[in-house]
PDB file of C-alpha atoms in Angstrom:
ATOM      1  CA  UNK A   1    -124.138 -58.978 -55.478  1.00 41.00           C
ATOM      2  CA  UNK A   2    -127.192 -57.606 -57.227  1.00 39.00           C
ATOM      3  CA  UNK A   3    -130.535 -57.514 -55.489  1.00 40.00           C
ATOM      4  CA  UNK A   4    -133.436 -59.082 -57.340  1.00 40.00           C
ATOM      5  CA  UNK A   5    -136.792 -57.344 -57.125  1.00 37.00           C
ATOM      6  CA  UNK A   6    -140.097 -59.107 -56.602  1.00 34.00           C
ATOM      7  CA  UNK A   7    -143.192 -57.566 -58.143  1.00 36.00           C
ATOM      8  CA  UNK A   8    -145.205 -55.919 -55.357  1.00 33.00           C
ATOM      9  CA  UNK A   9    -148.983 -55.705 -55.494  1.00 36.00           C
ATOM     10  CA  UNK A  10    -151.407 -53.527 -53.553  1.00 38.00           C
ATOM     11  CA  UNK A  11    -151.201 -56.045 -50.706  1.00 40.00           C
ATOM     12  CA  UNK A  12    -148.083 -54.204 -49.604  1.00 37.00           C
ATOM     13  CA  UNK A  13    -147.288 -55.928 -46.300  1.00 40.00           C
ATOM     14  CA  UNK A  14    -147.240 -59.499 -47.606  1.00 42.00           C
ATOM     15  CA  UNK A  15    -145.399 -58.558 -50.798  1.00 39.00           C
ATOM     16  CA  UNK A  16    -142.802 -56.393 -49.070  1.00 37.00           C
ATOM     17  CA  UNK A  17    -142.011 -59.253 -46.726  1.00 39.00           C
ATOM     18  CA  UNK A  18    -141.547 -61.551 -49.716  1.00 42.00           C
ATOM     19  CA  UNK A  19    -139.296 -58.926 -51.337  1.00 36.00           C
ATOM     20  CA  UNK A  20    -137.056 -58.729 -48.297  1.00 34.00           C
ATOM     21  CA  UNK A  21    -136.898 -62.502 -47.747  1.00 42.00           C
ATOM     22  CA  UNK A  22    -135.688 -62.921 -51.320  1.00 41.00           C
ATOM     23  CA  UNK A  23    -133.125 -60.120 -50.945  1.00 39.00           C
ATOM     24  CA  UNK A  24    -131.793 -61.552 -47.674  1.00 39.00           C
ATOM     25  CA  UNK A  25    -131.259 -64.988 -49.211  1.00 41.00           C
ATOM     26  CA  UNK A  26    -129.219 -63.452 -52.033  1.00 40.00           C
ATOM     27  CA  UNK A  27    -127.209 -61.023 -49.915  1.00 41.00           C
ATOM     28  CA  UNK A  28    -126.461 -63.276 -46.908  1.00 40.00           C
ATOM     29  CA  UNK A  29    -128.184 -61.138 -44.378  1.00 40.00           C
ATOM     30  CA  UNK A  30    -126.573 -57.799 -45.292  1.00 40.00           C
ATOM     31  CA  UNK A  31    -129.830 -55.937 -45.847  1.00 39.00           C
ATOM     32  CA  UNK A  32    -131.832 -53.843 -43.382  1.00 42.00           C
ATOM     33  CA  UNK A  33    -134.427 -55.682 -41.306  1.00 39.00           C
ATOM     34  CA  UNK A  34    -137.564 -53.679 -42.152  1.00 41.00           C
ATOM     35  CA  UNK A  35    -139.642 -56.708 -42.991  1.00 37.00           C
ATOM     36  CA  UNK A  36    -142.970 -55.154 -43.667  1.00 34.00           C
ATOM     37  CA  UNK A  37    -142.110 -51.828 -45.303  1.00 37.00           C
ATOM     38  CA  UNK A  38    -143.834 -50.892 -48.508  1.00 37.00           C
ATOM     39  CA  UNK A  39    -141.038 -50.889 -51.107  1.00 37.00           C
ATOM     40  CA  UNK A  40    -142.626 -50.450 -54.502  1.00 39.00           C
ATOM     41  CA  UNK A  41    -140.735 -50.154 -57.765  1.00 42.00           C
ATOM     42  CA  UNK A  42    -143.851 -49.997 -59.948  1.00 42.00           C
ATOM     43  CA  UNK A  43    -145.324 -46.854 -61.471  1.00 38.00           C
ATOM     44  CA  UNK A  44    -149.090 -46.842 -60.981  1.00 43.00           C
ATOM     45  CA  UNK A  45    -149.606 -44.595 -57.965  1.00 42.00           C
ATOM     46  CA  UNK A  46    -147.082 -41.981 -59.043  1.00 33.00           C
ATOM     47  CA  UNK A  47    -148.482 -41.764 -62.575  1.00 39.00           C
ATOM     48  CA  UNK A  48    -151.955 -41.252 -61.119  1.00 43.00           C
ATOM     49  CA  UNK A  49    -150.690 -38.451 -58.886  1.00 39.00           C
ATOM     50  CA  UNK A  50    -148.808 -36.831 -61.767  1.00 39.00           C
ATOM     51  CA  UNK A  51    -151.936 -36.820 -63.925  1.00 42.00           C
ATOM     52  CA  UNK A  52    -153.705 -34.749 -61.274  1.00 42.00           C
ATOM     53  CA  UNK A  53    -151.158 -31.935 -61.553  1.00 39.00           C
ATOM     54  CA  UNK A  54    -151.092 -30.936 -65.203  1.00 40.00           C
ATOM     55  CA  UNK A  55    -149.727 -27.426 -65.827  1.00 39.00           C
ATOM     56  CA  UNK A  56    -152.222 -24.655 -66.373  1.00 39.00           C
ATOM     57  CA  UNK A  57    -153.054 -23.769 -69.937  1.00 40.00           C
ATOM     58  CA  UNK A  58    -150.950 -20.911 -71.268  1.00 42.00           C
ATOM     59  CA  UNK A  59    -152.786 -17.906 -72.603  1.00 42.00           C
ATOM     60  CA  UNK A  60    -151.551 -15.796 -75.510  1.00 42.00           C
ATOM     61  CA  UNK A  61    -151.034 -12.061 -75.393  1.00 41.00           C
ATOM     62  CA  UNK A  62    -154.063  -9.991 -76.312  1.00 42.00           C
ATOM     63  CA  UNK A  63    -153.436 -10.070 -80.062  1.00 48.00           C
ATOM     64  CA  UNK A  64    -153.697 -13.879 -80.254  1.00 53.00           C
ATOM     65  CA  UNK A  65    -153.551 -15.183 -83.804  1.00 62.00           C
ATOM     66  CA  UNK A  66    -152.561 -11.791 -85.245  1.00 69.00           C
ATOM     67  CA  UNK A  67    -149.592 -11.722 -82.886  1.00 68.00           C
ATOM     68  CA  UNK A  68    -148.437 -15.207 -83.870  1.00 67.00           C
ATOM     69  CA  UNK A  69    -148.861 -14.438 -87.553  1.00 73.00           C
ATOM     70  CA  UNK A  70    -146.841 -11.230 -87.269  1.00 77.00           C
ATOM     71  CA  UNK A  71    -144.035 -12.931 -85.384  1.00 78.00           C
ATOM     72  CA  UNK A  72    -143.874 -15.825 -87.843  1.00 80.00           C
ATOM     73  CA  UNK A  73    -143.357 -13.301 -90.650  1.00 75.00           C
ATOM     74  CA  UNK A  74    -140.267 -11.905 -88.955  1.00 68.00           C
ATOM     75  CA  UNK A  75    -136.805 -12.281 -90.402  1.00 68.00           C
ATOM     76  CA  UNK A  76    -135.546 -12.594 -86.830  1.00 76.00           C
ATOM     77  CA  UNK A  77    -137.611 -13.420 -83.738  1.00 78.00           C
ATOM     78  CA  UNK A  78    -136.636 -12.195 -80.286  1.00 76.00           C
ATOM     79  CA  UNK A  79    -136.453 -14.532 -77.294  1.00 72.00           C
ATOM     80  CA  UNK A  80    -139.677 -13.129 -75.821  1.00 74.00           C
ATOM     81  CA  UNK A  81    -141.495 -13.365 -79.179  1.00 81.00           C
ATOM     82  CA  UNK A  82    -140.387 -16.979 -79.463  1.00 81.00           C
ATOM     83  CA  UNK A  83    -141.915 -17.657 -76.043  1.00 79.00           C
ATOM     84  CA  UNK A  84    -145.209 -16.074 -77.116  1.00 84.00           C
ATOM     85  CA  UNK A  85    -145.300 -18.254 -80.247  1.00 87.00           C
ATOM     86  CA  UNK A  86    -144.634 -21.426 -78.298  1.00 87.00           C
ATOM     87  CA  UNK A  87    -147.348 -20.686 -75.742  1.00 85.00           C
ATOM     88  CA  UNK A  88    -149.784 -19.736 -78.498  1.00 89.00           C
ATOM     89  CA  UNK A  89    -149.560 -23.140 -80.163  1.00 92.00           C
ATOM     90  CA  UNK A  90    -149.081 -25.218 -76.995  1.00 91.00           C
ATOM     91  CA  UNK A  91    -152.799 -24.909 -76.261  1.00 88.00           C
ATOM     92  CA  UNK A  92    -152.952 -27.427 -73.422  1.00 88.00           C
ATOM     93  CA  UNK A  93    -149.771 -26.186 -71.744  1.00 83.00           C
ATOM     94  CA  UNK A  94    -148.131 -29.629 -71.607  1.00 84.00           C
ATOM     95  CA  UNK A  95    -144.782 -28.401 -72.926  1.00 81.00           C
ATOM     96  CA  UNK A  96    -145.232 -29.761 -76.470  1.00 88.00           C
ATOM     97  CA  UNK A  97    -146.834 -28.695 -79.736  1.00 93.00           C
ATOM     98  CA  UNK A  98    -148.515 -31.858 -80.930  1.00 93.00           C
ATOM     99  CA  UNK A  99    -151.395 -33.290 -82.929  1.00 92.00           C
ATOM    100  CA  UNK A 100    -153.805 -30.591 -84.068  1.00 92.00           C
ATOM    101  CA  UNK A 101    -151.645 -27.915 -82.441  1.00 93.00           C
ATOM    102  CA  UNK A 102    -148.746 -28.933 -84.649  1.00 94.00           C
ATOM    103  CA  UNK A 103    -150.869 -29.079 -87.797  1.00 93.00           C
ATOM    104  CA  UNK A 104    -152.151 -25.547 -87.090  1.00 92.00           C
ATOM    105  CA  UNK A 105    -148.611 -24.313 -86.566  1.00 93.00           C
ATOM    106  CA  UNK A 106    -147.411 -25.785 -89.876  1.00 93.00           C
ATOM    107  CA  UNK A 107    -150.359 -24.304 -91.771  1.00 92.00           C
ATOM    108  CA  UNK A 108    -149.965 -20.844 -90.237  1.00 92.00           C
ATOM    109  CA  UNK A 109    -146.178 -20.860 -90.627  1.00 91.00           C
ATOM    110  CA  UNK A 110    -146.551 -21.447 -94.364  1.00 92.00           C
ATOM    111  CA  UNK A 111    -149.223 -18.756 -94.648  1.00 91.00           C
ATOM    112  CA  UNK A 112    -147.229 -16.199 -92.667  1.00 90.00           C
ATOM    113  CA  UNK A 113    -144.053 -16.687 -94.675  1.00 89.00           C
ATOM    114  CA  UNK A 114    -146.009 -16.405 -97.935  1.00 91.00           C
ATOM    115  CA  UNK A 115    -147.708 -13.184 -96.784  1.00 89.00           C
ATOM    116  CA  UNK A 116    -144.321 -11.716 -95.893  1.00 87.00           C
ATOM    117  CA  UNK A 117    -142.902 -12.677 -99.292  1.00 89.00           C
ATOM    118  CA  UNK A 118    -140.393 -15.036 -97.662  1.00 87.00           C
ATOM    119  CA  UNK A 119    -139.487 -18.533 -98.732  1.00 89.00           C
ATOM    120  CA  UNK A 120    -139.387 -21.315 -96.180  1.00 90.00           C
ATOM    121  CA  UNK A 121    -135.833 -21.913 -95.039  1.00 89.00           C
ATOM    122  CA  UNK A 122    -134.283 -25.309 -95.709  1.00 91.00           C
ATOM    123  CA  UNK A 123    -134.876 -26.282 -92.073  1.00 89.00           C
ATOM    124  CA  UNK A 124    -138.508 -25.196 -92.314  1.00 91.00           C
ATOM    125  CA  UNK A 125    -138.996 -27.201 -95.504  1.00 93.00           C
ATOM    126  CA  UNK A 126    -137.498 -30.317 -93.927  1.00 93.00           C
ATOM    127  CA  UNK A 127    -139.693 -29.807 -90.871  1.00 92.00           C
ATOM    128  CA  UNK A 128    -142.885 -29.402 -92.934  1.00 93.00           C
ATOM    129  CA  UNK A 129    -142.037 -32.474 -94.995  1.00 92.00           C
ATOM    130  CA  UNK A 130    -141.499 -34.517 -91.831  1.00 91.00           C
ATOM    131  CA  UNK A 131    -144.591 -33.452 -89.893  1.00 91.00           C
ATOM    132  CA  UNK A 132    -147.221 -32.123 -92.349  1.00 87.00           C
ATOM    133  CA  UNK A 133    -148.878 -35.522 -92.829  1.00 84.00           C
ATOM    134  CA  UNK A 134    -148.004 -36.865 -89.386  1.00 83.00           C
ATOM    135  CA  UNK A 135    -151.064 -36.575 -87.148  1.00 81.00           C
ATOM    136  CA  UNK A 136    -149.106 -38.024 -84.217  1.00 85.00           C
ATOM    137  CA  UNK A 137    -146.190 -35.602 -84.525  1.00 88.00           C
ATOM    138  CA  UNK A 138    -144.853 -33.808 -81.436  1.00 90.00           C
ATOM    139  CA  UNK A 139    -142.189 -31.153 -80.952  1.00 90.00           C
ATOM    140  CA  UNK A 140    -140.787 -29.391 -77.906  1.00 83.00           C
ATOM    141  CA  UNK A 141    -138.954 -26.158 -77.244  1.00 79.00           C
ATOM    142  CA  UNK A 142    -135.640 -27.259 -78.737  1.00 75.00           C
ATOM    143  CA  UNK A 143    -137.191 -28.547 -81.971  1.00 82.00           C
ATOM    144  CA  UNK A 144    -139.080 -25.265 -82.425  1.00 86.00           C
ATOM    145  CA  UNK A 145    -136.061 -23.056 -81.796  1.00 79.00           C
ATOM    146  CA  UNK A 146    -134.192 -24.895 -84.568  1.00 81.00           C
ATOM    147  CA  UNK A 147    -136.983 -24.088 -87.031  1.00 85.00           C
ATOM    148  CA  UNK A 148    -137.649 -20.418 -86.307  1.00 84.00           C
ATOM    149  CA  UNK A 149    -135.080 -17.642 -86.914  1.00 78.00           C
ATOM    150  CA  UNK A 150    -134.700 -16.886 -83.211  1.00 70.00           C
ATOM    151  CA  UNK A 151    -132.441 -14.019 -82.221  1.00 61.00           C
ATOM    152  CA  UNK A 152    -129.068 -15.364 -81.079  1.00 52.00           C
ATOM    153  CA  UNK A 153    -130.533 -18.903 -80.892  1.00 59.00           C
ATOM    154  CA  UNK A 154    -129.713 -18.644 -77.191  1.00 62.00           C
ATOM    155  CA  UNK A 155    -131.503 -21.892 -76.308  1.00 65.00           C
ATOM    156  CA  UNK A 156    -129.198 -23.783 -78.641  1.00 64.00           C
ATOM    157  CA  UNK A 157    -126.075 -22.688 -76.783  1.00 61.00           C
ATOM    158  CA  UNK A 158    -126.841 -25.347 -74.204  1.00 60.00           C
ATOM    159  CA  UNK A 159    -127.042 -28.050 -76.859  1.00 62.00           C
ATOM    160  CA  UNK A 160    -123.794 -26.907 -78.449  1.00 65.00           C
ATOM    161  CA  UNK A 161    -121.866 -27.046 -75.193  1.00 63.00           C
ATOM    162  CA  UNK A 162    -123.475 -30.020 -73.443  1.00 66.00           C
ATOM    163  CA  UNK A 163    -124.108 -32.909 -75.794  1.00 67.00           C
ATOM    164  CA  UNK A 164    -124.934 -35.725 -73.372  1.00 75.00           C
ATOM    165  CA  UNK A 165    -126.961 -36.382 -70.243  1.00 80.00           C
ATOM    166  CA  UNK A 166    -123.781 -36.865 -68.218  1.00 82.00           C
ATOM    167  CA  UNK A 167    -122.488 -33.431 -69.262  1.00 81.00           C
ATOM    168  CA  UNK A 168    -125.874 -31.936 -68.444  1.00 82.00           C
ATOM    169  CA  UNK A 169    -125.886 -33.462 -64.950  1.00 87.00           C
ATOM    170  CA  UNK A 170    -122.341 -32.263 -64.314  1.00 85.00           C
ATOM    171  CA  UNK A 171    -123.309 -28.731 -65.353  1.00 83.00           C
ATOM    172  CA  UNK A 172    -126.354 -28.907 -63.086  1.00 87.00           C
ATOM    173  CA  UNK A 173    -124.154 -29.771 -60.122  1.00 87.00           C
ATOM    174  CA  UNK A 174    -121.794 -26.892 -60.948  1.00 87.00           C
ATOM    175  CA  UNK A 175    -124.480 -24.217 -61.294  1.00 87.00           C
ATOM    176  CA  UNK A 176    -126.681 -25.325 -58.411  1.00 88.00           C
ATOM    177  CA  UNK A 177    -124.178 -23.473 -56.257  1.00 79.00           C
ATOM    178  CA  UNK A 178    -126.036 -23.824 -52.956  1.00 81.00           C
ATOM    179  CA  UNK A 179    -126.954 -27.490 -53.615  1.00 80.00           C
ATOM    180  CA  UNK A 180    -130.614 -26.676 -53.048  1.00 84.00           C
ATOM    181  CA  UNK A 181    -131.766 -29.011 -55.796  1.00 85.00           C
ATOM    182  CA  UNK A 182    -132.867 -26.014 -57.869  1.00 90.00           C
ATOM    183  CA  UNK A 183    -131.323 -23.541 -60.299  1.00 91.00           C
ATOM    184  CA  UNK A 184    -132.532 -20.177 -59.076  1.00 91.00           C
ATOM    185  CA  UNK A 185    -132.654 -16.957 -61.085  1.00 91.00           C
ATOM    186  CA  UNK A 186    -129.171 -15.714 -60.152  1.00 92.00           C
ATOM    187  CA  UNK A 187    -127.644 -19.167 -60.783  1.00 91.00           C
ATOM    188  CA  UNK A 188    -129.450 -19.404 -64.134  1.00 89.00           C
ATOM    189  CA  UNK A 189    -128.158 -15.970 -65.075  1.00 91.00           C
ATOM    190  CA  UNK A 190    -124.586 -17.076 -64.364  1.00 90.00           C
ATOM    191  CA  UNK A 191    -125.160 -20.225 -66.405  1.00 85.00           C
ATOM    192  CA  UNK A 192    -126.425 -18.273 -69.446  1.00 83.00           C
ATOM    193  CA  UNK A 193    -123.654 -15.700 -69.071  1.00 87.00           C
ATOM    194  CA  UNK A 194    -121.013 -18.414 -69.171  1.00 83.00           C
ATOM    195  CA  UNK A 195    -122.668 -19.992 -72.221  1.00 76.00           C
ATOM    196  CA  UNK A 196    -122.648 -16.665 -74.069  1.00 78.00           C
ATOM    197  CA  UNK A 197    -119.012 -16.057 -73.207  1.00 82.00           C
ATOM    198  CA  UNK A 198    -118.005 -19.577 -74.199  1.00 75.00           C
ATOM    199  CA  UNK A 199    -119.788 -19.163 -77.536  1.00 71.00           C
ATOM    200  CA  UNK A 200    -118.139 -15.714 -77.950  1.00 79.00           C
ATOM    201  CA  UNK A 201    -121.510 -14.097 -78.493  1.00 76.00           C
ATOM    202  CA  UNK A 202    -121.903 -10.373 -77.759  1.00 80.00           C
ATOM    203  CA  UNK A 203    -124.478  -9.419 -75.147  1.00 83.00           C
ATOM    204  CA  UNK A 204    -125.313  -6.659 -72.683  1.00 88.00           C
ATOM    205  CA  UNK A 205    -126.877  -6.774 -69.228  1.00 92.00           C
ATOM    206  CA  UNK A 206    -130.355  -6.017 -70.565  1.00 89.00           C
ATOM    207  CA  UNK A 207    -130.159  -8.886 -73.062  1.00 84.00           C
ATOM    208  CA  UNK A 208    -128.854 -11.254 -70.393  1.00 88.00           C
ATOM    209  CA  UNK A 209    -131.782 -10.335 -68.154  1.00 90.00           C
ATOM    210  CA  UNK A 210    -134.193 -11.023 -71.030  1.00 83.00           C
ATOM    211  CA  UNK A 211    -132.638 -14.418 -71.708  1.00 83.00           C
ATOM    212  CA  UNK A 212    -132.815 -15.333 -68.022  1.00 88.00           C
ATOM    213  CA  UNK A 213    -136.443 -14.260 -67.673  1.00 87.00           C
ATOM    214  CA  UNK A 214    -137.459 -15.982 -70.915  1.00 81.00           C
ATOM    215  CA  UNK A 215    -135.735 -19.229 -69.951  1.00 83.00           C
ATOM    216  CA  UNK A 216    -137.544 -19.199 -66.606  1.00 87.00           C
ATOM    217  CA  UNK A 217    -140.876 -18.541 -68.298  1.00 81.00           C
ATOM    218  CA  UNK A 218    -140.331 -21.389 -70.753  1.00 78.00           C
ATOM    219  CA  UNK A 219    -139.169 -24.093 -68.365  1.00 81.00           C
ATOM    220  CA  UNK A 220    -140.571 -23.150 -64.948  1.00 85.00           C
ATOM    221  CA  UNK A 221    -143.715 -25.263 -65.260  1.00 80.00           C
ATOM    222  CA  UNK A 222    -144.920 -24.762 -61.677  1.00 83.00           C
ATOM    223  CA  UNK A 223    -144.124 -21.009 -61.675  1.00 84.00           C
ATOM    224  CA  UNK A 224    -142.083 -21.021 -58.468  1.00 89.00           C
ATOM    225  CA  UNK A 225    -139.338 -18.817 -59.919  1.00 88.00           C
ATOM    226  CA  UNK A 226    -136.691 -21.548 -60.045  1.00 91.00           C
ATOM    227  CA  UNK A 227    -135.905 -24.639 -62.118  1.00 90.00           C
ATOM    228  CA  UNK A 228    -135.763 -28.175 -60.817  1.00 89.00           C
ATOM    229  CA  UNK A 229    -133.679 -30.810 -62.574  1.00 87.00           C
ATOM    230  CA  UNK A 230    -136.513 -32.222 -64.695  1.00 83.00           C
ATOM    231  CA  UNK A 231    -137.588 -28.722 -65.817  1.00 83.00           C
ATOM    232  CA  UNK A 232    -134.072 -27.725 -66.832  1.00 81.00           C
ATOM    233  CA  UNK A 233    -133.587 -31.047 -68.627  1.00 81.00           C
ATOM    234  CA  UNK A 234    -136.168 -29.996 -71.225  1.00 75.00           C
ATOM    235  CA  UNK A 235    -133.278 -28.183 -72.898  1.00 72.00           C
ATOM    236  CA  UNK A 236    -132.085 -31.629 -73.983  1.00 74.00           C
ATOM    237  CA  UNK A 237    -133.613 -33.375 -77.008  1.00 67.00           C
ATOM    238  CA  UNK A 238    -136.048 -36.123 -76.012  1.00 65.00           C
ATOM    239  CA  UNK A 239    -133.736 -38.915 -77.160  1.00 67.00           C
ATOM    240  CA  UNK A 240    -131.004 -37.627 -74.822  1.00 70.00           C
ATOM    241  CA  UNK A 241    -133.297 -36.769 -71.924  1.00 78.00           C
ATOM    242  CA  UNK A 242    -133.370 -39.958 -69.859  1.00 80.00           C
ATOM    243  CA  UNK A 243    -135.115 -38.034 -67.060  1.00 83.00           C
ATOM    244  CA  UNK A 244    -138.308 -38.139 -69.138  1.00 80.00           C
ATOM    245  CA  UNK A 245    -138.278 -41.910 -68.752  1.00 83.00           C
ATOM    246  CA  UNK A 246    -137.499 -41.771 -65.040  1.00 89.00           C
ATOM    247  CA  UNK A 247    -140.519 -39.553 -64.435  1.00 84.00           C
ATOM    248  CA  UNK A 248    -142.518 -42.739 -64.887  1.00 84.00           C
ATOM    249  CA  UNK A 249    -140.753 -44.559 -62.042  1.00 91.00           C
ATOM    250  CA  UNK A 250    -140.352 -41.833 -59.440  1.00 91.00           C
ATOM    251  CA  UNK A 251    -141.697 -42.630 -55.983  1.00 93.00           C
ATOM    252  CA  UNK A 252    -142.959 -40.948 -52.825  1.00 94.00           C
ATOM    253  CA  UNK A 253    -140.419 -39.767 -50.244  1.00 94.00           C
ATOM    254  CA  UNK A 254    -141.103 -42.612 -47.805  1.00 95.00           C
ATOM    255  CA  UNK A 255    -140.721 -45.230 -50.532  1.00 96.00           C
ATOM    256  CA  UNK A 256    -137.579 -43.572 -51.865  1.00 96.00           C
ATOM    257  CA  UNK A 257    -135.941 -43.530 -48.429  1.00 96.00           C
ATOM    258  CA  UNK A 258    -136.643 -47.237 -47.959  1.00 96.00           C
ATOM    259  CA  UNK A 259    -135.207 -48.031 -51.389  1.00 96.00           C
ATOM    260  CA  UNK A 260    -132.085 -45.969 -50.697  1.00 97.00           C
ATOM    261  CA  UNK A 261    -131.482 -47.753 -47.400  1.00 96.00           C
ATOM    262  CA  UNK A 262    -132.055 -51.117 -49.057  1.00 97.00           C
ATOM    263  CA  UNK A 263    -129.476 -50.602 -51.794  1.00 97.00           C
ATOM    264  CA  UNK A 264    -126.936 -48.753 -49.631  1.00 97.00           C
ATOM    265  CA  UNK A 265    -125.678 -52.170 -48.613  1.00 95.00           C
ATOM    266  CA  UNK A 266    -122.778 -51.071 -46.396  1.00 95.00           C
ATOM    267  CA  UNK A 267    -124.907 -48.340 -44.767  1.00 95.00           C
ATOM    268  CA  UNK A 268    -122.298 -45.637 -45.220  1.00 97.00           C
ATOM    269  CA  UNK A 269    -124.903 -43.049 -46.256  1.00 96.00           C
ATOM    270  CA  UNK A 270    -124.173 -43.025 -49.979  1.00 97.00           C
ATOM    271  CA  UNK A 271    -124.260 -45.328 -52.997  1.00 97.00           C
ATOM    272  CA  UNK A 272    -121.242 -46.265 -55.042  1.00 97.00           C
ATOM    273  CA  UNK A 273    -121.384 -47.322 -58.694  1.00 96.00           C
ATOM    274  CA  UNK A 274    -121.991 -50.991 -57.890  1.00 96.00           C
ATOM    275  CA  UNK A 275    -124.896 -50.242 -55.563  1.00 97.00           C
ATOM    276  CA  UNK A 276    -126.440 -47.862 -58.089  1.00 97.00           C
ATOM    277  CA  UNK A 277    -125.970 -50.498 -60.793  1.00 96.00           C
ATOM    278  CA  UNK A 278    -127.941 -53.009 -58.703  1.00 96.00           C
ATOM    279  CA  UNK A 279    -130.766 -50.528 -58.205  1.00 97.00           C
ATOM    280  CA  UNK A 280    -130.921 -49.579 -61.885  1.00 96.00           C
ATOM    281  CA  UNK A 281    -131.018 -53.217 -62.989  1.00 96.00           C
ATOM    282  CA  UNK A 282    -133.961 -53.917 -60.698  1.00 96.00           C
ATOM    283  CA  UNK A 283    -135.757 -50.754 -61.806  1.00 95.00           C
ATOM    284  CA  UNK A 284    -135.319 -51.702 -65.453  1.00 95.00           C
ATOM    285  CA  UNK A 285    -136.524 -55.259 -64.873  1.00 94.00           C
ATOM    286  CA  UNK A 286    -139.660 -54.136 -63.047  1.00 93.00           C
ATOM    287  CA  UNK A 287    -140.403 -51.252 -65.438  1.00 92.00           C
ATOM    288  CA  UNK A 288    -139.247 -52.702 -68.753  1.00 88.00           C
ATOM    289  CA  UNK A 289    -141.939 -50.839 -70.688  1.00 86.00           C
ATOM    290  CA  UNK A 290    -140.437 -47.538 -69.552  1.00 87.00           C
ATOM    291  CA  UNK A 291    -136.728 -48.174 -68.956  1.00 92.00           C
ATOM    292  CA  UNK A 292    -134.277 -50.077 -71.165  1.00 91.00           C
ATOM    293  CA  UNK A 293    -131.757 -52.527 -69.728  1.00 93.00           C
ATOM    294  CA  UNK A 294    -129.395 -51.749 -72.603  1.00 93.00           C
ATOM    295  CA  UNK A 295    -129.294 -48.092 -71.474  1.00 92.00           C
ATOM    296  CA  UNK A 296    -128.169 -48.844 -67.906  1.00 94.00           C
ATOM    297  CA  UNK A 297    -124.571 -47.637 -68.574  1.00 94.00           C
ATOM    298  CA  UNK A 298    -125.992 -44.339 -69.866  1.00 90.00           C
ATOM    299  CA  UNK A 299    -128.353 -43.983 -66.910  1.00 93.00           C
ATOM    300  CA  UNK A 300    -125.556 -44.781 -64.470  1.00 94.00           C
ATOM    301  CA  UNK A 301    -122.981 -42.381 -65.908  1.00 92.00           C
ATOM    302  CA  UNK A 302    -125.540 -39.549 -65.983  1.00 90.00           C
ATOM    303  CA  UNK A 303    -126.698 -40.109 -62.405  1.00 94.00           C
ATOM    304  CA  UNK A 304    -123.151 -40.561 -61.079  1.00 94.00           C
ATOM    305  CA  UNK A 305    -122.303 -37.153 -62.573  1.00 91.00           C
ATOM    306  CA  UNK A 306    -124.351 -35.764 -59.675  1.00 91.00           C
ATOM    307  CA  UNK A 307    -122.160 -37.564 -57.153  1.00 92.00           C
ATOM    308  CA  UNK A 308    -119.467 -36.143 -54.926  1.00 90.00           C
ATOM    309  CA  UNK A 309    -116.310 -37.908 -56.065  1.00 91.00           C
ATOM    310  CA  UNK A 310    -118.138 -41.184 -56.711  1.00 94.00           C
ATOM    311  CA  UNK A 311    -120.297 -40.907 -53.596  1.00 96.00           C
ATOM    312  CA  UNK A 312    -123.970 -40.590 -54.572  1.00 96.00           C
ATOM    313  CA  UNK A 313    -125.785 -39.217 -51.557  1.00 95.00           C
ATOM    314  CA  UNK A 314    -129.494 -39.476 -50.853  1.00 95.00           C
ATOM    315  CA  UNK A 315    -130.297 -35.892 -51.891  1.00 92.00           C
ATOM    316  CA  UNK A 316    -128.569 -36.289 -55.280  1.00 92.00           C
ATOM    317  CA  UNK A 317    -130.334 -39.537 -56.140  1.00 95.00           C
ATOM    318  CA  UNK A 318    -133.627 -38.001 -54.996  1.00 94.00           C
ATOM    319  CA  UNK A 319    -133.369 -35.468 -57.831  1.00 91.00           C
ATOM    320  CA  UNK A 320    -133.921 -38.361 -60.239  1.00 93.00           C
ATOM    321  CA  UNK A 321    -136.063 -40.873 -58.324  1.00 94.00           C
ATOM    322  CA  UNK A 322    -138.080 -38.988 -55.687  1.00 89.00           C
ATOM    323  CA  UNK A 323    -141.359 -37.343 -56.698  1.00 83.00           C
ATOM    324  CA  UNK A 324    -141.387 -35.137 -53.598  1.00 83.00           C
ATOM    325  CA  UNK A 325    -138.992 -32.601 -52.154  1.00 80.00           C
ATOM    326  CA  UNK A 326    -136.568 -34.065 -49.633  1.00 73.00           C
TER     327      UNK A 326
END
């Protein structure tokens, strides 16, 4: 039986009690007895905390605009040159080239290609047509790598092999070999090596090291030398990356633990598909401006891909819903 959430206000004690009374009536007394815990499914506090931790602004190499111009003139751009270009135009370091940044990129791309005596490729022309007059346009790493003639297009290997969120989550579970909740440098190297072999692309150890280092530099937003799930998920296009939406509903560790215990109705230490379904429905109802009820099957299949044979343990669900390390 699905639990029905009650909107909780800042008066946490009174509202949490109301939440639990409602849940008990619907579940015939099967829920935990914490009557005055603060169980919030809204987004305000977390969004405020996230806004205080914006990534530091990336700085270009010493040649600045001359560097970017020279790279944009290239027939083929290396992985490290691609990274320099992205950081050059992502002025605020938020992981996107948008607004004025994007308009500057389009203008300088056209100028650089003209100076080099090169025509815009068909993909470049389609890109310029789409975004040149769009002041609200925004692109990420994957969109940029499809435009520029990047050596090997190594970032696209991921897209070619893993086409859905569920496949992405399954790959994450496979390559996070120590189940630390992070893909560390050696695990990332194995991941990229397998992608190259699967795509039958030639490579040597030096090139593999460059790809690994570049991927870390691109996606490791907090510079801790490893990739968490949300960082790695930036390899997915925005429309496939449901984790972008869930960043708006993540919660503090204490809140997450209470929620997990509430929806783990049989208290066996993990959630099954039905329990996760109940949680997702309540999350969508309370955060309908962020999450879509119609996408619940997609959310559920992706999250359950992290499970151990259909058993979704606390640490796996925390990768999606907890804003703090467990």
